[in-house]
PDB file of C-alpha atoms in Angstrom:
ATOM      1  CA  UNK A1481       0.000   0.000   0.000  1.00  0.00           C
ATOM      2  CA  UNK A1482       0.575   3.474  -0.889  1.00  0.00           C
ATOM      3  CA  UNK A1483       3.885   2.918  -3.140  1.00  0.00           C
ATOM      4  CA  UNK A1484       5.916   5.773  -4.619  1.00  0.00           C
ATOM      5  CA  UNK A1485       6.191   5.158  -8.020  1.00  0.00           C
ATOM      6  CA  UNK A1486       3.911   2.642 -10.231  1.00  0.00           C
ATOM      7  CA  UNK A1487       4.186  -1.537  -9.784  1.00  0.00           C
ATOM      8  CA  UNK A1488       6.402  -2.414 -13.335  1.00  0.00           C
ATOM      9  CA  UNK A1489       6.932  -6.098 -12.488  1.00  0.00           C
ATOM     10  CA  UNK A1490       6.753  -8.732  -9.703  1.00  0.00           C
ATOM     11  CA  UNK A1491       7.311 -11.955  -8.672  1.00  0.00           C
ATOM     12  CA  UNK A1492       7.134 -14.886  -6.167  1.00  0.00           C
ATOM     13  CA  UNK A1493       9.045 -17.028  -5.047  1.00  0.00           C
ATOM     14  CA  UNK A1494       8.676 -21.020  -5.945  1.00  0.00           C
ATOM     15  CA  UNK A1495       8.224 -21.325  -2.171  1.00  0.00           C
ATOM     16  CA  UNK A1496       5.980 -18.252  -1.812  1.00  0.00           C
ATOM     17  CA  UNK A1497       7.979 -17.266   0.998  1.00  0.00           C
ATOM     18  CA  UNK A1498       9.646 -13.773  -1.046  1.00  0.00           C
ATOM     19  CA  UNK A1499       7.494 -11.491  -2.612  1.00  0.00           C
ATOM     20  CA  UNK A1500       9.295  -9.284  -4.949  1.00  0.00           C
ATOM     21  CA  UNK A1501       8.060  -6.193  -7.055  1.00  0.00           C
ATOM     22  CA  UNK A1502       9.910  -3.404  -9.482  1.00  0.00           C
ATOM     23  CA  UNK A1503       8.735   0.088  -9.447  1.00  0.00           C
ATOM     24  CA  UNK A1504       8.637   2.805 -12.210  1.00  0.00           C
ATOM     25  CA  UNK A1505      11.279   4.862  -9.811  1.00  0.00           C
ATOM     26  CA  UNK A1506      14.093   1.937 -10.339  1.00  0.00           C
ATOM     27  CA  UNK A1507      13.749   0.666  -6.944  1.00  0.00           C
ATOM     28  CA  UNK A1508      13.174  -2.751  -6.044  1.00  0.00           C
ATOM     29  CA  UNK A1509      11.456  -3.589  -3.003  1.00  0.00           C
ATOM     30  CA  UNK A1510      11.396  -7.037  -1.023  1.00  0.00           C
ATOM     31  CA  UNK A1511       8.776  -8.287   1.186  1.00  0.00           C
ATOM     32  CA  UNK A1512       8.364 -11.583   3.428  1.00  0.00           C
ATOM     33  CA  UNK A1513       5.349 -13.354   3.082  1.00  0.00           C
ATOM     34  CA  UNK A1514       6.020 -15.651   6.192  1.00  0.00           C
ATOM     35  CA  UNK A1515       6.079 -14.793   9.849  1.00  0.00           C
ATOM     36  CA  UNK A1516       9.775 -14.408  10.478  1.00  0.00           C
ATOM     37  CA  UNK A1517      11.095 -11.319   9.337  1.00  0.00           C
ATOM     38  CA  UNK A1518      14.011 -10.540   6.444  1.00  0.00           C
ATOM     39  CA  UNK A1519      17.873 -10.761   8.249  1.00  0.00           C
ATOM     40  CA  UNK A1520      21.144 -10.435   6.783  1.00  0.00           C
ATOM     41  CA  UNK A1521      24.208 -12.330   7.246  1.00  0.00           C
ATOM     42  CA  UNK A1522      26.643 -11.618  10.089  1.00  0.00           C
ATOM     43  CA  UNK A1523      29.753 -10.122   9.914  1.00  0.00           C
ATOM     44  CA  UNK A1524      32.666 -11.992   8.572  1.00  0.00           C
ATOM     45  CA  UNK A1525      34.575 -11.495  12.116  1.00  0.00           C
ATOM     46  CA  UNK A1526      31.241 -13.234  13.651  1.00  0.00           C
ATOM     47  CA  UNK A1527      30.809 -15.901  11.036  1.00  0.00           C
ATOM     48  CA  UNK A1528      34.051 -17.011  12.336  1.00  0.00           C
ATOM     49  CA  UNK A1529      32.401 -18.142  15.407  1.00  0.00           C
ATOM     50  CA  UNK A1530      29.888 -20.271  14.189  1.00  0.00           C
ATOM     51  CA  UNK A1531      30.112 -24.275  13.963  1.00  0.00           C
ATOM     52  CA  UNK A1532      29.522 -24.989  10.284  1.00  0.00           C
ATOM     53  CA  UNK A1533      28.744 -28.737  11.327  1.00  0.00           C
ATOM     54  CA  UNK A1534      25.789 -27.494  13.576  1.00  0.00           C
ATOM     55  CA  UNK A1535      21.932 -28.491  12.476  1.00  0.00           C
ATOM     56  CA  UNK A1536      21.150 -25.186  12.387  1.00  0.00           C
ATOM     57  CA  UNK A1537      23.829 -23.354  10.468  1.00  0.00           C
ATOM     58  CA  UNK A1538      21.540 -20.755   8.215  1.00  0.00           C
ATOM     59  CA  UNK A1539      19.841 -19.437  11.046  1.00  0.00           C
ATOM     60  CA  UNK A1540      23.235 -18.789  12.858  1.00  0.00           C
ATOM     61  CA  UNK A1541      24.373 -17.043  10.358  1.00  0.00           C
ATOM     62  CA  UNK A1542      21.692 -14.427  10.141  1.00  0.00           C
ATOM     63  CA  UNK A1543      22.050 -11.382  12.126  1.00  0.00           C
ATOM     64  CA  UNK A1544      18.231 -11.314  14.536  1.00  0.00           C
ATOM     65  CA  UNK A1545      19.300  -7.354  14.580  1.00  0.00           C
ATOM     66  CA  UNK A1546      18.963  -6.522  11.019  1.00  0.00           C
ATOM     67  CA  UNK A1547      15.925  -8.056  10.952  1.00  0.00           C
ATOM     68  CA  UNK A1548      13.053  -6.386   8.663  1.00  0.00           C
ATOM     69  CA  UNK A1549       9.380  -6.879   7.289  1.00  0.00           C
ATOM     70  CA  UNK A1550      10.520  -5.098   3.951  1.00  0.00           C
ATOM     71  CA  UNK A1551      13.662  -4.878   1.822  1.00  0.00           C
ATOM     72  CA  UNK A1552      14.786  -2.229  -0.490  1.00  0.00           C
ATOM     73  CA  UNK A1553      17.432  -2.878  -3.534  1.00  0.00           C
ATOM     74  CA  UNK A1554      18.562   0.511  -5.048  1.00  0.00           C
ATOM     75  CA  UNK A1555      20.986   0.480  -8.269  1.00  0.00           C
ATOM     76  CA  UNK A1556      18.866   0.940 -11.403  1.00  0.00           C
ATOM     77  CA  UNK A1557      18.571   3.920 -12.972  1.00  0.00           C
ATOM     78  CA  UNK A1558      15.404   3.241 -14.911  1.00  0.00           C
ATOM     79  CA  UNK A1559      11.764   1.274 -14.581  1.00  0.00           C
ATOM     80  CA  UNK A1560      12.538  -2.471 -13.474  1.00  0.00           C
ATOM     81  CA  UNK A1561      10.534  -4.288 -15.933  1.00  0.00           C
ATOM     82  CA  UNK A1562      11.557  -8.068 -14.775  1.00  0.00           C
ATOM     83  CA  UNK A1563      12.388  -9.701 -11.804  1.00  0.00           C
ATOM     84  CA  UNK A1564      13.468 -13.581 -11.314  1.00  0.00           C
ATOM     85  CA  UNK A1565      14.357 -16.012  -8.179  1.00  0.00           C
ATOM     86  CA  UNK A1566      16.846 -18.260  -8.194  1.00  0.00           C
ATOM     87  CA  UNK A1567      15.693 -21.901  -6.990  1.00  0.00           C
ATOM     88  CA  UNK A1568      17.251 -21.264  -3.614  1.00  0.00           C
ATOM     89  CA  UNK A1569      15.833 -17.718  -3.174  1.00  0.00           C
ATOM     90  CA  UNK A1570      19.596 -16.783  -2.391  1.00  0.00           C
ATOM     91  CA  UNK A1571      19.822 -14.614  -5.437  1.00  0.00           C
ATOM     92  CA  UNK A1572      17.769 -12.324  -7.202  1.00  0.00           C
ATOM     93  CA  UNK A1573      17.898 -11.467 -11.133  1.00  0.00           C
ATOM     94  CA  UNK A1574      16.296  -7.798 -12.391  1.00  0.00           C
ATOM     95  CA  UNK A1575      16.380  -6.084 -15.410  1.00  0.00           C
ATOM     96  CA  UNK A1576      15.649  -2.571 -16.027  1.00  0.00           C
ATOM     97  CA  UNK A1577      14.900   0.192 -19.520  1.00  0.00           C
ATOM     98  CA  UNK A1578      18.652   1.290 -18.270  1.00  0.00           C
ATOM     99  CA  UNK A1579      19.753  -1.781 -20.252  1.00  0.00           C
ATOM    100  CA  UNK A1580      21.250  -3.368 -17.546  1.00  0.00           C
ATOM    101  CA  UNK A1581      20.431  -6.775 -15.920  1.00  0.00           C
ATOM    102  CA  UNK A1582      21.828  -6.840 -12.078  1.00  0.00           C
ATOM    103  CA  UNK A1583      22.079  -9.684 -10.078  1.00  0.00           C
ATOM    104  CA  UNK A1584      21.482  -9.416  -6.400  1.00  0.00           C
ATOM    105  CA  UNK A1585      22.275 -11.300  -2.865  1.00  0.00           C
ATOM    106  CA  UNK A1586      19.480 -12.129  -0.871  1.00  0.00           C
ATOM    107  CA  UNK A1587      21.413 -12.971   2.091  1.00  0.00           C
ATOM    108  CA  UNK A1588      23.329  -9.463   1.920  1.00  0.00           C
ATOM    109  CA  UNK A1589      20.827  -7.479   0.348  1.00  0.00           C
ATOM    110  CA  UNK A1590      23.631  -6.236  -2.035  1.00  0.00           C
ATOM    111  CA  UNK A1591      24.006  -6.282  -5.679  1.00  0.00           C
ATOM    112  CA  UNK A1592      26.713  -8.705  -6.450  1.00  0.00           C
ATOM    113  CA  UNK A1593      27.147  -8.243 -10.474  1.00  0.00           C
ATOM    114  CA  UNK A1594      26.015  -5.574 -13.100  1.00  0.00           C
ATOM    115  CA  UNK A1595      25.538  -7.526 -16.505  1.00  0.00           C
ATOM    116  CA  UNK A1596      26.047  -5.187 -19.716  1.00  0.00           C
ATOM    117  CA  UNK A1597      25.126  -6.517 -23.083  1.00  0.00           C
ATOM    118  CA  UNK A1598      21.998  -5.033 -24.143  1.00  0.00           C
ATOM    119  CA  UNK A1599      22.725  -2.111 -25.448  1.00  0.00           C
ATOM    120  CA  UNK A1600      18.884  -1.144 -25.064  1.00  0.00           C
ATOM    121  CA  UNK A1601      15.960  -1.461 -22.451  1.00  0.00           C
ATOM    122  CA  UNK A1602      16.134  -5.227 -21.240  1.00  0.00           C
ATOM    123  CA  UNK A1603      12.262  -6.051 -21.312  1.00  0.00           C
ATOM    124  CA  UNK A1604      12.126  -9.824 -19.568  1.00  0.00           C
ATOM    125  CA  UNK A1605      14.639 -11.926 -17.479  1.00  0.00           C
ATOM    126  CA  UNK A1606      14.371 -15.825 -16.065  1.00  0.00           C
ATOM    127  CA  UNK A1607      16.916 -17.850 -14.381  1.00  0.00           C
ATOM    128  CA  UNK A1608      16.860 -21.530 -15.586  1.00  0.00           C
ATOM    129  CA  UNK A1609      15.785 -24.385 -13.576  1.00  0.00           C
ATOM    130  CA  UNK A1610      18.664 -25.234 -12.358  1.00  0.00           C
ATOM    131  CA  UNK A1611      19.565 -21.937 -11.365  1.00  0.00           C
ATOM    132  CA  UNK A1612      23.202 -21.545 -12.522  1.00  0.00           C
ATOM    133  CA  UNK A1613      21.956 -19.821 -16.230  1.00  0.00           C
ATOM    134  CA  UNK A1614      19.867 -17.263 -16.967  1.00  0.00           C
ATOM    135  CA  UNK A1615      18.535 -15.852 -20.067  1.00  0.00           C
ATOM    136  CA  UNK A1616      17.440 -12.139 -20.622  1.00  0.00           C
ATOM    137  CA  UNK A1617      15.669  -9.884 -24.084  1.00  0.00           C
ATOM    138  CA  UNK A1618      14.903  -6.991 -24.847  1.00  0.00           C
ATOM    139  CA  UNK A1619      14.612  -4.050 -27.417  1.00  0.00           C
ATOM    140  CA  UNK A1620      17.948  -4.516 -29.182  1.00  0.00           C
ATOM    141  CA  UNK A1621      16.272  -7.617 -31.017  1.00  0.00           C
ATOM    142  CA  UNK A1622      18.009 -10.335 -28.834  1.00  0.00           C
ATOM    143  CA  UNK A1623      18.225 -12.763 -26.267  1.00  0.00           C
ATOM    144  CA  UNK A1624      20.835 -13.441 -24.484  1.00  0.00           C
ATOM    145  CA  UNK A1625      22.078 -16.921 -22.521  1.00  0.00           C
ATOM    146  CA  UNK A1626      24.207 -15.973 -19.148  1.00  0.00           C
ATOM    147  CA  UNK A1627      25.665 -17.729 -16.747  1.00  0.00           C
ATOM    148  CA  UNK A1628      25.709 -16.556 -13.154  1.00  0.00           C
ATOM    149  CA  UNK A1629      29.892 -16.247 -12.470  1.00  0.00           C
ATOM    150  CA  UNK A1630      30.646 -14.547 -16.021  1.00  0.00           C
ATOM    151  CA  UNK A1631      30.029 -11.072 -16.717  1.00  0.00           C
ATOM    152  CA  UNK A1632      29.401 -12.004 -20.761  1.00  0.00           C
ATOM    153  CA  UNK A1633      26.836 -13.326 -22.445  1.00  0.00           C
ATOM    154  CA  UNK A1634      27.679 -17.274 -23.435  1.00  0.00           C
ATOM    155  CA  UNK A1635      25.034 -16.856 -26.635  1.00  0.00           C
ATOM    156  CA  UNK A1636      23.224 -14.433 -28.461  1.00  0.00           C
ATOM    157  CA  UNK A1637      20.035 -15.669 -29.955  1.00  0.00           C
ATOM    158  CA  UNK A1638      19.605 -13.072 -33.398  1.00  0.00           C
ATOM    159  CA  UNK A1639      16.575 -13.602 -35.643  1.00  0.00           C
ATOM    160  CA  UNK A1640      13.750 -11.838 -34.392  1.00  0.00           C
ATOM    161  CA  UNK A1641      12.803  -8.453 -36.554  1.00  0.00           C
ATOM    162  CA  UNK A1642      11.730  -6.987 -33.752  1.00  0.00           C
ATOM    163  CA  UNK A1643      11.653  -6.260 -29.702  1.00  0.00           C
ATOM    164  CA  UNK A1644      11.857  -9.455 -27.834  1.00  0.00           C
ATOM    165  CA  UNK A1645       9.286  -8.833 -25.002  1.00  0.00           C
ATOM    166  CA  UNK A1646       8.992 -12.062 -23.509  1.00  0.00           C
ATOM    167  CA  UNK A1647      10.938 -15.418 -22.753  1.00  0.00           C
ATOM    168  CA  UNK A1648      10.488 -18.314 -21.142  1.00  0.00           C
ATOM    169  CA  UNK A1649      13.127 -21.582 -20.233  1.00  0.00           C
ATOM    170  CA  UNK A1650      12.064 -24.920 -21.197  1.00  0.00           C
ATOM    171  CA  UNK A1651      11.703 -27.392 -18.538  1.00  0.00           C
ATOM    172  CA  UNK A1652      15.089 -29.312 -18.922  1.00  0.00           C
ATOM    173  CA  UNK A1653      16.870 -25.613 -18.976  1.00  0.00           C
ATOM    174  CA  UNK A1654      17.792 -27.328 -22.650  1.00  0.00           C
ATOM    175  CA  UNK A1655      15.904 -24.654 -24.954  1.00  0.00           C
ATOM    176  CA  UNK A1656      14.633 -20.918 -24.507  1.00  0.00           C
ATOM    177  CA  UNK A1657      11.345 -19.786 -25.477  1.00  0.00           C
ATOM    178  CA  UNK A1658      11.292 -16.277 -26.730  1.00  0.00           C
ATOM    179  CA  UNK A1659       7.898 -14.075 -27.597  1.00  0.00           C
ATOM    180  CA  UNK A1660       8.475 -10.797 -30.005  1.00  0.00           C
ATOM    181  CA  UNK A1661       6.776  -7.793 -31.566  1.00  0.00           C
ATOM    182  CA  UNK A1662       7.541  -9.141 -34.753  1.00  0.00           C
ATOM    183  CA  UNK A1663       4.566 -11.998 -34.183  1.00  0.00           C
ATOM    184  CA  UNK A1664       6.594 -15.116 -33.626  1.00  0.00           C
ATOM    185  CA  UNK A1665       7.611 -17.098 -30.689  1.00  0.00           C
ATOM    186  CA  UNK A1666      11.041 -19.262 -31.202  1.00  0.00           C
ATOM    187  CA  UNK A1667      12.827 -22.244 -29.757  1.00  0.00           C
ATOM    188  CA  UNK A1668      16.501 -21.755 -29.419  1.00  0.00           C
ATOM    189  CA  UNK A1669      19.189 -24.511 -28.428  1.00  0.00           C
ATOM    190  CA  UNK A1670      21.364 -23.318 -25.540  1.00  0.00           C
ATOM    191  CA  UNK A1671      23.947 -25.839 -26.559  1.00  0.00           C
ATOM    192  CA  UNK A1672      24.497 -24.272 -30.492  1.00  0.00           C
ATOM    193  CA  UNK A1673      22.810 -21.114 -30.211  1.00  0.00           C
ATOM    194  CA  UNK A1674      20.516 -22.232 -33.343  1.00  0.00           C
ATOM    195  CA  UNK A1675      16.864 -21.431 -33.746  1.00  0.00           C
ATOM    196  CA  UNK A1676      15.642 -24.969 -33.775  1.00  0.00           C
ATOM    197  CA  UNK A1677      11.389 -23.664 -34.087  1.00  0.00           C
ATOM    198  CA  UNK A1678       9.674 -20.747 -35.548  1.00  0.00           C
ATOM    199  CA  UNK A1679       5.845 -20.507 -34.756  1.00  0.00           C
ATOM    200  CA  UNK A1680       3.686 -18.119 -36.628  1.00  0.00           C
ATOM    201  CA  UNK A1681       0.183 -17.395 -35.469  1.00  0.00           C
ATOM    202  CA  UNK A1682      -0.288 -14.501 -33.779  1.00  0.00           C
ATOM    203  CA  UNK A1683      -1.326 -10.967 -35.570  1.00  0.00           C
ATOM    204  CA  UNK A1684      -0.164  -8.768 -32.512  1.00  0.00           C
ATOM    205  CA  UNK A1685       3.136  -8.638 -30.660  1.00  0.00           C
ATOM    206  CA  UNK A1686       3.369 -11.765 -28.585  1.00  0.00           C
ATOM    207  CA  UNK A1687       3.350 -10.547 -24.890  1.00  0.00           C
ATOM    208  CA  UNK A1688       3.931 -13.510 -22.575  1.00  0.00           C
ATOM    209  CA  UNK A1689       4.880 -17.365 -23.340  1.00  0.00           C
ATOM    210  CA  UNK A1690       4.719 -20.342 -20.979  1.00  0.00           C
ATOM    211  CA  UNK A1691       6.046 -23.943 -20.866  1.00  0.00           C
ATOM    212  CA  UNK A1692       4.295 -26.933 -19.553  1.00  0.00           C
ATOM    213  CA  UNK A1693       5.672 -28.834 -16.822  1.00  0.00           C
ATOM    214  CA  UNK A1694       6.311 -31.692 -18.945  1.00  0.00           C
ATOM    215  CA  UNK A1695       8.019 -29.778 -21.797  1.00  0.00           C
ATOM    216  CA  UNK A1696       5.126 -30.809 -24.137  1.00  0.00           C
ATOM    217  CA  UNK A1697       3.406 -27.754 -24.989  1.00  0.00           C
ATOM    218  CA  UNK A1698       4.368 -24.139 -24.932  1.00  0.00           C
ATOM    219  CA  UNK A1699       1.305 -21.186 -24.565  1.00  0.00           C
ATOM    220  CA  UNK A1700       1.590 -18.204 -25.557  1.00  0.00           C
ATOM    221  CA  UNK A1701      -0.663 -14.854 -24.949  1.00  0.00           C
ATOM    222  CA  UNK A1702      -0.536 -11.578 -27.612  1.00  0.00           C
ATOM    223  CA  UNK A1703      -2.174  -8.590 -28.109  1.00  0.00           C
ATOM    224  CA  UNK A1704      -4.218  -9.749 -30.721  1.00  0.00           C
ATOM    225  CA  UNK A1705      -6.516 -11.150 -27.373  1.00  0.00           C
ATOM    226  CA  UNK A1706      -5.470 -14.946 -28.448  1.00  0.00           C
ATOM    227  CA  UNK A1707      -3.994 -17.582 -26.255  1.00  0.00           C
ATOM    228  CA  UNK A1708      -2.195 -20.551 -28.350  1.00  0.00           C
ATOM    229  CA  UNK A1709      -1.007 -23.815 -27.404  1.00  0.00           C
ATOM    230  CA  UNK A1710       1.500 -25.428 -29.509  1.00  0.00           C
ATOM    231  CA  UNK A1711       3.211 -28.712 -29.572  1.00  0.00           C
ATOM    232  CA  UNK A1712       6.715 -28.229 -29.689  1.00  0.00           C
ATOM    233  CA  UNK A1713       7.864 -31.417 -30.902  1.00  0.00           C
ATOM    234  CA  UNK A1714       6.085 -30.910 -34.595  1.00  0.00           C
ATOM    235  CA  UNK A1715       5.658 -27.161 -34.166  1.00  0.00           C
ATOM    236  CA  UNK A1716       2.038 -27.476 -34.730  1.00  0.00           C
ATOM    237  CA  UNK A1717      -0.894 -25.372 -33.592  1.00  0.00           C
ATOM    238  CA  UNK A1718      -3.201 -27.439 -30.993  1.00  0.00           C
ATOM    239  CA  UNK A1719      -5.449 -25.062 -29.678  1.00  0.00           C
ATOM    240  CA  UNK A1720      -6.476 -20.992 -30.171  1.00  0.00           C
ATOM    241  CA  UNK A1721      -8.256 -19.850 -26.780  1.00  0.00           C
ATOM    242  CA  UNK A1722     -10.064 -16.216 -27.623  1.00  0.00           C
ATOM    243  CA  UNK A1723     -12.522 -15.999 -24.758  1.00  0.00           C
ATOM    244  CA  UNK A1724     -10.690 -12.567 -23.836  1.00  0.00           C
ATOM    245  CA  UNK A1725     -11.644  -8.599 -24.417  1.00  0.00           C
ATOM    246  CA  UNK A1726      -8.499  -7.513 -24.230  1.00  0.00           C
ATOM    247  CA  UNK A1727      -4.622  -7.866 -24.596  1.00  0.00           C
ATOM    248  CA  UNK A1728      -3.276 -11.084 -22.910  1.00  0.00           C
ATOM    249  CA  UNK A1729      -1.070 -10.300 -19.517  1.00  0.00           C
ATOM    250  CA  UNK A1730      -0.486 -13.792 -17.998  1.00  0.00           C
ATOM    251  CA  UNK A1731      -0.213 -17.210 -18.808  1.00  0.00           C
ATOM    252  CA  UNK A1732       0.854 -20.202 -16.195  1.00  0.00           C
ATOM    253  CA  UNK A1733       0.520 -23.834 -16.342  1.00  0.00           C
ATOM    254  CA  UNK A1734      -0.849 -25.724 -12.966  1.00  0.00           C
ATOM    255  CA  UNK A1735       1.821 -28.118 -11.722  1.00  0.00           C
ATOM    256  CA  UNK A1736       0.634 -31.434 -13.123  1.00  0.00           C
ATOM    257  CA  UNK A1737       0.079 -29.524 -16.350  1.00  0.00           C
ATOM    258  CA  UNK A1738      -3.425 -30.151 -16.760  1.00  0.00           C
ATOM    259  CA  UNK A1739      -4.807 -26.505 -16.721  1.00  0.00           C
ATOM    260  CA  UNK A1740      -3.571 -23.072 -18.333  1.00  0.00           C
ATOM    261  CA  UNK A1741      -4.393 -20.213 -16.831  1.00  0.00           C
ATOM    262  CA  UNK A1742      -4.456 -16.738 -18.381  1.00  0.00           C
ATOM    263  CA  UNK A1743      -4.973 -13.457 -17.882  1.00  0.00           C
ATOM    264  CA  UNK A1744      -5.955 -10.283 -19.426  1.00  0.00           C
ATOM    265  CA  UNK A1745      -5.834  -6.104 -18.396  1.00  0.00           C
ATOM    266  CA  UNK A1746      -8.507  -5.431 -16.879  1.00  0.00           C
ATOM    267  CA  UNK A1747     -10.427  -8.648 -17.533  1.00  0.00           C
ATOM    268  CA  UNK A1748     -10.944 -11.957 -15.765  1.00  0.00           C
ATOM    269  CA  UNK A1749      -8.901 -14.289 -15.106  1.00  0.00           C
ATOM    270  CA  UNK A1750      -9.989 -17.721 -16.995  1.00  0.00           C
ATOM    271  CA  UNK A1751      -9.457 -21.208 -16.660  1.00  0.00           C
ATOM    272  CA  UNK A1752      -8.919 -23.433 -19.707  1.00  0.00           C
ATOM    273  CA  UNK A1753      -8.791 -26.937 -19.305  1.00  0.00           C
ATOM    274  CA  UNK A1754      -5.836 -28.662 -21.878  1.00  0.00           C
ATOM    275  CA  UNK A1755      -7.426 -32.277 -21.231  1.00  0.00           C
ATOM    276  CA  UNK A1756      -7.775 -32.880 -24.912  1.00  0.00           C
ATOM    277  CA  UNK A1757      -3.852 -32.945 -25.482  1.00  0.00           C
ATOM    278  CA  UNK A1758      -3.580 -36.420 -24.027  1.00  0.00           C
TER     279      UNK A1758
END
């Protein structure tokens, strides 16, 4: 409540225990959504102390003094537009229209790396499953594969004609999904770099993309007020879903990957059932 600046981007964690949002003002802001309250670690003089072997290690770590309900992460000098948790919720990934991604301590509170590459307004971000890699686009017409202790980008995915607004990692961290103004969603191939699928369906800029949890099927969600499914191992369109009034916003597979979700601005969030894949 009663926020500065305007909400850009947000997140939860896998756990739900971090709540994290992006303002218009380049701050990020941190919240617990659990009792306990948000510490930092101890001094290095007072980590000294502590039995590594003991049950308990984490919590002995954290400093009960520096505890807070909220968190503040200030480095950005422009809207953040994505944010991203690592699988342990020990780092934090943002990117911002300064063209800068940052990466971020969640046991410090400190930024820990600045990635330049983009040399525009980096638009979406998304560690990979495992955590270690992380992909980012954005208005310079690319995506970009990182990895977490190198300051370069390992690949460059060119061949989009336009903003890449979206992305997504498949589930085996194998192959990134990107969504673009130019209409298209593609597949590329960490490994080579190579665009290994180009789907075509959508008549507005494709806004959000999402994988299911069994690597099947890939939605995606566009201005044009369409959700489609797609099977990615043919590259053929399975379903078009156009019960909304208005540009598509969200899209999330349940965990058994039965039901798709989606949402649209200031409409409704809908249920569609994906039965009829199997």
């Amino acid at each position: 409540m009663n926020c500065s600046a305007r909400v850009t981007s947000i997140n939860v964690s896998d756990d739900s225990s971090l709540l994290g949002a992006g303002f218009s003002d380049s701050v990020i802001k941190m919240w617990t959504l659990l009792p306990h309250k948000l510490k930092k670690l101890k001094s290095a003089d007072a980590l000294k102390d502590i039995n590594r072997e003991s049950d308990d290690v984490l919590h002995r770590m954290m400093d009960d003094t520096s505890g807070e309900q909220s968190k503040s992460l200030v480095g950005h000098s422009g809207p953040v537009y994505g944010l991203s948790f690592n699988p342990d919720r020990s780092l934090l990934l943002s990117c911002s229209e300064d063209g800068t991604v940052r990466l971020w301590s969640l046991l410090t509170w400190t930024c820990l790396v600045v990635y330049k590459g983009h040399m525009f307004p980096v638009w979406d971000c998304s560690f990979a499953p495992n955590g270690y890699y992380f992909a980012t686009c954005g208005h310079d017409r690319t995506a970009r594969l990182w990895a977490t202790d190198q300051n370069q980008a390992l690949r460059i995915f060119h061949g989009h004609f336009s903003d890449v607004d979206c992305l997504a990692f498949h589930p085996n961290s194998n192959y990134v999904g990107t969504g673009s103004s130019d209409r298209s969603l593609r597949l590329w191939a960490c490994v080579t770099g190579n665009c290994v699928r180009l789907l075509t369906g959508h008549k507005s800029t494709v806004l959000v993309i999402s994988f299911s949890p069994d690597g099947r099927f890939i939605a995606s969600g566009s201005g044009d007020r369409r959700v489609l499914v797609w099977d990615i191992a043919y590259g053929h369109l399975l379903a078009e879903l156009s019960h909304h009034n208005n540009i598509i916003s969200g899209l999330a597979f349940s965990r058994e990957g039965t039901v798709l979700v989606s949402s649209a601005i200031g409409i409704f969030i809908w249920l569609s059932s994906i039965y009829f894949f199997i």
